Coordinates of C-alpha atoms in Angstrom, one line a residue:
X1 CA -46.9 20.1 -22.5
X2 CA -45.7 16.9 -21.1
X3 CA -43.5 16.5 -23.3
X4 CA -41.7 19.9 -22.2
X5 CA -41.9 18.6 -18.8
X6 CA -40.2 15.3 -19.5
X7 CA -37.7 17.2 -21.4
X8 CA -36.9 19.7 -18.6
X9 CA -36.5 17.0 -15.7
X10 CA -34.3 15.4 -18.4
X11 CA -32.0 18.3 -18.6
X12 CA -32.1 19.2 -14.9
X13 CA -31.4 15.4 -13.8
X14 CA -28.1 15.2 -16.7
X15 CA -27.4 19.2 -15.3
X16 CA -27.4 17.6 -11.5
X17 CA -25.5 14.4 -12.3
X18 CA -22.5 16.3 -14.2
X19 CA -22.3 19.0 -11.3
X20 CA -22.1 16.2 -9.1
X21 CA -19.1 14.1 -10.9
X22 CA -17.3 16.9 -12.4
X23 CA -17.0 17.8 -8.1
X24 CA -15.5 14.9 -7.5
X25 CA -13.3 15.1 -10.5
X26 CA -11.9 18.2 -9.6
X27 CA -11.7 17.2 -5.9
X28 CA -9.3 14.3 -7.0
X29 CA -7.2 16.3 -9.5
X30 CA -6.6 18.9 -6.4
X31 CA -5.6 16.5 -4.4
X32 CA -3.2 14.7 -6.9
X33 CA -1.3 17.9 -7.6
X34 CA -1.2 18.6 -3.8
X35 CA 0.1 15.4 -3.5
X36 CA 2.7 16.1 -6.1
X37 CA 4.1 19.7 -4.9
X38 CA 4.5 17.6 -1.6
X39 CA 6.9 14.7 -3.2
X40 CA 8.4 17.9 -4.8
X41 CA 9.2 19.5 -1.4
X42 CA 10.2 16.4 -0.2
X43 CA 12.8 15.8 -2.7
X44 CA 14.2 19.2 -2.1
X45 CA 14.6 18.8 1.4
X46 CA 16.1 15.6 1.5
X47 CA 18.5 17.1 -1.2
X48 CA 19.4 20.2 1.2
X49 CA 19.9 17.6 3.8
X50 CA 21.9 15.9 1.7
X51 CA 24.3 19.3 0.9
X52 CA 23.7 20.8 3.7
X53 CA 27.0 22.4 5.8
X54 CA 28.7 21.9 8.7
X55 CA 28.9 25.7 10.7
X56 CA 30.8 26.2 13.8
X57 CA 28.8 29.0 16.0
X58 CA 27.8 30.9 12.8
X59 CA 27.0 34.6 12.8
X60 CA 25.3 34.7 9.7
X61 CA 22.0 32.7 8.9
X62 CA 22.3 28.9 8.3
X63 CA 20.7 27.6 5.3
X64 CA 17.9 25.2 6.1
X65 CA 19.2 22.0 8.0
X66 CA 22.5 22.9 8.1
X67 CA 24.5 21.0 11.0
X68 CA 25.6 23.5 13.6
X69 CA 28.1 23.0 16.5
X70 CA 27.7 25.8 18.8
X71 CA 29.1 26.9 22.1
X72 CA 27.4 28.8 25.1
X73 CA 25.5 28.7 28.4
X74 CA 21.9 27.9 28.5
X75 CA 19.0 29.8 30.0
X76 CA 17.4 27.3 31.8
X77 CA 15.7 28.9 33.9
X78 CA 13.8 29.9 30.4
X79 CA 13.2 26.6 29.6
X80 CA 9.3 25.8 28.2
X81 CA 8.1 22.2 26.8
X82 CA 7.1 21.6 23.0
X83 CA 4.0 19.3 24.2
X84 CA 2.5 16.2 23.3
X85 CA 5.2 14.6 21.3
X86 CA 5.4 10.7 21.0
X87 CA 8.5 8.5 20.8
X88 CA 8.2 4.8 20.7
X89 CA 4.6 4.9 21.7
X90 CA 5.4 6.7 25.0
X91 CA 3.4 10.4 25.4
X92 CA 6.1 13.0 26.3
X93 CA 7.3 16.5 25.7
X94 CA 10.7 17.8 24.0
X95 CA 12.8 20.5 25.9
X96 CA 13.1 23.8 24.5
X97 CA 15.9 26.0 26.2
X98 CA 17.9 29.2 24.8
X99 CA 21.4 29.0 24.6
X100 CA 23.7 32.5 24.9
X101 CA 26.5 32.4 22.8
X102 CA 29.9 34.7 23.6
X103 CA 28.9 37.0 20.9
X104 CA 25.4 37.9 22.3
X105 CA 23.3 36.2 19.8
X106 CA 21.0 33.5 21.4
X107 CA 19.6 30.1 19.7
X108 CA 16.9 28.2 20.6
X109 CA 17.7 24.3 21.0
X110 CA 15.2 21.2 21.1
X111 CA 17.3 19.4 23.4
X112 CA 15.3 16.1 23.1
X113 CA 12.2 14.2 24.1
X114 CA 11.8 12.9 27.9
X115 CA 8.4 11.0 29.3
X116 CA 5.4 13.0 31.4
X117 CA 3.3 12.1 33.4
X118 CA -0.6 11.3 32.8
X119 CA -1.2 13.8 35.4
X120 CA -0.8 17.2 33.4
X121 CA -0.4 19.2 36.4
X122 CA 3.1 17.5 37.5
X123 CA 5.6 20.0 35.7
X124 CA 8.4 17.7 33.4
X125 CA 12.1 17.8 35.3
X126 CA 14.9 18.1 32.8
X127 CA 18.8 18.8 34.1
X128 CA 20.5 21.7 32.6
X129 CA 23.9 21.8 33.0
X130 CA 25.5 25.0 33.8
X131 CA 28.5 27.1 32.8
X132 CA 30.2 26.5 28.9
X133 CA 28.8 24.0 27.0
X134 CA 29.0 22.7 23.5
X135 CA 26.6 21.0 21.5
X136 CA 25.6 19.7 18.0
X137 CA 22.4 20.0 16.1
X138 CA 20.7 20.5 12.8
X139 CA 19.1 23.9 12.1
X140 CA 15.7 23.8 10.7
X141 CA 14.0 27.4 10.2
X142 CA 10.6 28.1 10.9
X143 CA 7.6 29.4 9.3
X144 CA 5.8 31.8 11.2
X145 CA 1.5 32.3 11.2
X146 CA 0.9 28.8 11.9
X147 CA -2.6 28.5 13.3
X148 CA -3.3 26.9 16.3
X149 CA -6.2 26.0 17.7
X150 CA -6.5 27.9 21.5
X151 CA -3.1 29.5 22.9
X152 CA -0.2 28.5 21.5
X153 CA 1.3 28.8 25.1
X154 CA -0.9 27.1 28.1
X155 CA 1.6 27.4 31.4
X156 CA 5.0 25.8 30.7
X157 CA 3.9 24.1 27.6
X158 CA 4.0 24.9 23.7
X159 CA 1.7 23.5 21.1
X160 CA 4.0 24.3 18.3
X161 CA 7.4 26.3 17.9
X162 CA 7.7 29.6 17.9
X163 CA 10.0 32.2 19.2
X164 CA 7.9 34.6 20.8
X165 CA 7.6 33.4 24.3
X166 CA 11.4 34.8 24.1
X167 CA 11.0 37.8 22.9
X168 CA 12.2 39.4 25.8
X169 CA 15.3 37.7 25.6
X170 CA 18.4 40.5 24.7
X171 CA 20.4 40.0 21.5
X172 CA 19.8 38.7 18.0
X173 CA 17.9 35.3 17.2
X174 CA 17.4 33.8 13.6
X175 CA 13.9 32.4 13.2
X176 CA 14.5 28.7 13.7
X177 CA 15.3 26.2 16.2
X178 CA 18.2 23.9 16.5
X179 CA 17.2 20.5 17.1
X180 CA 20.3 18.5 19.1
X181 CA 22.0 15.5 18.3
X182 CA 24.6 15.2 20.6
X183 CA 26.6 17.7 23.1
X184 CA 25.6 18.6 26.5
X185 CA 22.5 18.9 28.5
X186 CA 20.8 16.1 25.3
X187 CA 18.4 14.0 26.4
X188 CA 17.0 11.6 23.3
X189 CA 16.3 12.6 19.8
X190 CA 13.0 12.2 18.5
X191 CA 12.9 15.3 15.6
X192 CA 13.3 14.1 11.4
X193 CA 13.5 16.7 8.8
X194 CA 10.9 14.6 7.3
X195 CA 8.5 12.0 8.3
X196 CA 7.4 10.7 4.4
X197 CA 8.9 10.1 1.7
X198 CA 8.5 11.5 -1.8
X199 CA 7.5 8.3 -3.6
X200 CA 4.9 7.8 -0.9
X201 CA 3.1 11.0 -1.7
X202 CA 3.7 10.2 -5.6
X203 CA 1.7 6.7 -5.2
X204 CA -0.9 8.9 -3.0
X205 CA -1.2 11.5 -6.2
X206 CA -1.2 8.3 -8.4
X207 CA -4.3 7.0 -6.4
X208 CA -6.2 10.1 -6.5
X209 CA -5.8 10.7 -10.4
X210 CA -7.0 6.6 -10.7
X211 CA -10.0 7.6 -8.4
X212 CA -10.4 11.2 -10.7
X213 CA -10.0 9.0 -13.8
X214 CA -13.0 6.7 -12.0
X215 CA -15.1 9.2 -11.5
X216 CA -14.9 10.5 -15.6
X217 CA -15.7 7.0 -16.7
X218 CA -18.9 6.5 -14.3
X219 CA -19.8 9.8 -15.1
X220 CA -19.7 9.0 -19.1
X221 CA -21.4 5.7 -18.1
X222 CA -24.1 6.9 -16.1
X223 CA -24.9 9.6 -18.6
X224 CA -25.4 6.8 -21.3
X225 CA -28.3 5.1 -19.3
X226 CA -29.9 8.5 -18.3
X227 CA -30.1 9.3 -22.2
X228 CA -31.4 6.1 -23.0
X229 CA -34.1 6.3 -20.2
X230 CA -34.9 10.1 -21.3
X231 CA -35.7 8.8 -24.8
X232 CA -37.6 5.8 -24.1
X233 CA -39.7 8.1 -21.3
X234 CA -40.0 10.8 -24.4
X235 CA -41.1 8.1 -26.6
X236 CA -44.3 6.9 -24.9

C-alpha cells in the first residue's frame, strides 16, 4: 500500500513538473513566432515605403504610405488633438485638421507635433492658415476596432486616430490619415511608418526560442533527478 502511494505522488509530482515546463515552452515558441510575423510586417512595410508613389490630389485610394501632395482649405475650426505624444522628451499633442479638396472629398492631415502645457485644462493653440493651401504628406491607412481603454474622445483630445469624430463632415473620406511633411499650416514632424526594425524583432524571436530551448533542457534535467529520487524512495 505504500508502495502505491509512493508511486502515485511520483506520477503526480513528474505530471505537475511537465505541465509546468511544457507552459513555458509553449509560451516562448508563441512569442518567437509573434516575434517573427512582426519582422515579416516590418519588412513589408519598409518595402511599400520603399515603392511607394508619388499622387497629386488622388481620387482613388492611395496604397499604403504613398506620398500625397494635395491642395484645399482646412477646416480648422474642426481641428481636435491626437494626445499625449512625445518628441525629444518634451510631452505634446499632434494636430489633426480636415482638409476640403475642390472636388468635395475631404482628408484628414496630422499636421505635426507642438508642446502643452502640464496644466491639461489650457486648450493647445495651433495657426491654421486660411484660403488655398498646398501640402505634402505620406498616407498611412488605418485599422479600425482598436480598443481603447475609456473614450476614445475626452473634450478636444484623441487617444488614437480615428475618423469618426468627423463623421458629420459632407463628402467622401478614405479611411486613413495623411501625416505632413512639408506644405502649409506644418508645424514639426514627429510620425515614422515604423518605430523598429525587422532584425530587432528577429534577435527578440531568437531570444525567446533560446529561452524555449532552456526551458526543454531543465525540464529533461529535472526529470532525470526526480526519477532517480522516485526509485531510490521506492527502493527502501
Amino acid at each position: 500500500m505504500r508502495s502505491q502511494v509512493k508511486s502515485f505522488r511520483s506520477r503526480s509530482g513528474l505530471w505537475f513538473w511537465w505541465s509546468l515546463w511544457i507552459s513555458l515552452i509553449l509560451l516562448g515558441l508563441v512569442l518567437a513566432h509573434w516575434q517573427w510575423q512582426r519582422a515579416d510586417e516590418k519588412t513589408q512595410l519598409l518595402a511599400q515605403q520603399a515603392a511607394a508613389e508619388h499622387l497629386t490630389n488622388p481620387t482613388d485610394l492611395p496604397e499604403n504610405l504613398s506620398r500625397l501632395t494635395l491642395t484645399g482649405q482646412y477646416l480648422a475650426d474642426q481641428t481636435l488633438w491626437l494626445d499625449n505624444r512625445i518628441y525629444q522628451g518634451q510631452v505634446g499633442v499632434a494636430v489633426l485638421t480636415p482638409l476640403q479638396t475642390d472636388t468635395g472629398h475631404w482628408w484628414l492631415i496630422q499636421r505635426g507635433f507642438i508642446p502643452t502645457a502640464v496644466d491639461r485644462r489650457i486648450e493647445p493653440v495651433v495657426e491654421t492658415p486660411a484660403g488655398d493651401v498646398q501640402l505634402s504628406g505620406i498616407w498611412q491607412r488605418l485599422e479600425t476596432g482598436y480598443w481603447v481603454l475609456g473614450d476614445n474622445l475626452e473634450g478636444n483630445r484623441l487617444q488614437s486616430l480615428d475618423l469618426s469624430p468627423w463623421s458629420h463632415l459632407p463628402g467622401e473620406v478614405f479611411q486613413g490619415v495623411v501625416h505632413q511633411t512639408e506644405g502649409a499650416g506644418h508645424t514639426v514632424s514627429w510620425w515614422q511608418p515604423s518605430q523598429m526594425p525587422p532584425e530587432r524583432h528577429i534577435a527578440y524571436a531568437v531570444q525567446w526560442l533560446s529561452l524555449a530551448l532552456m526551458a526543454l533542457i531543465v525540464a529533461v534535467a529535472g526529470q532525470r533527478k526526480l526519477w532517480g529520487r522516485s526509485a531510490q524512495q521506492e527502493a527502501r
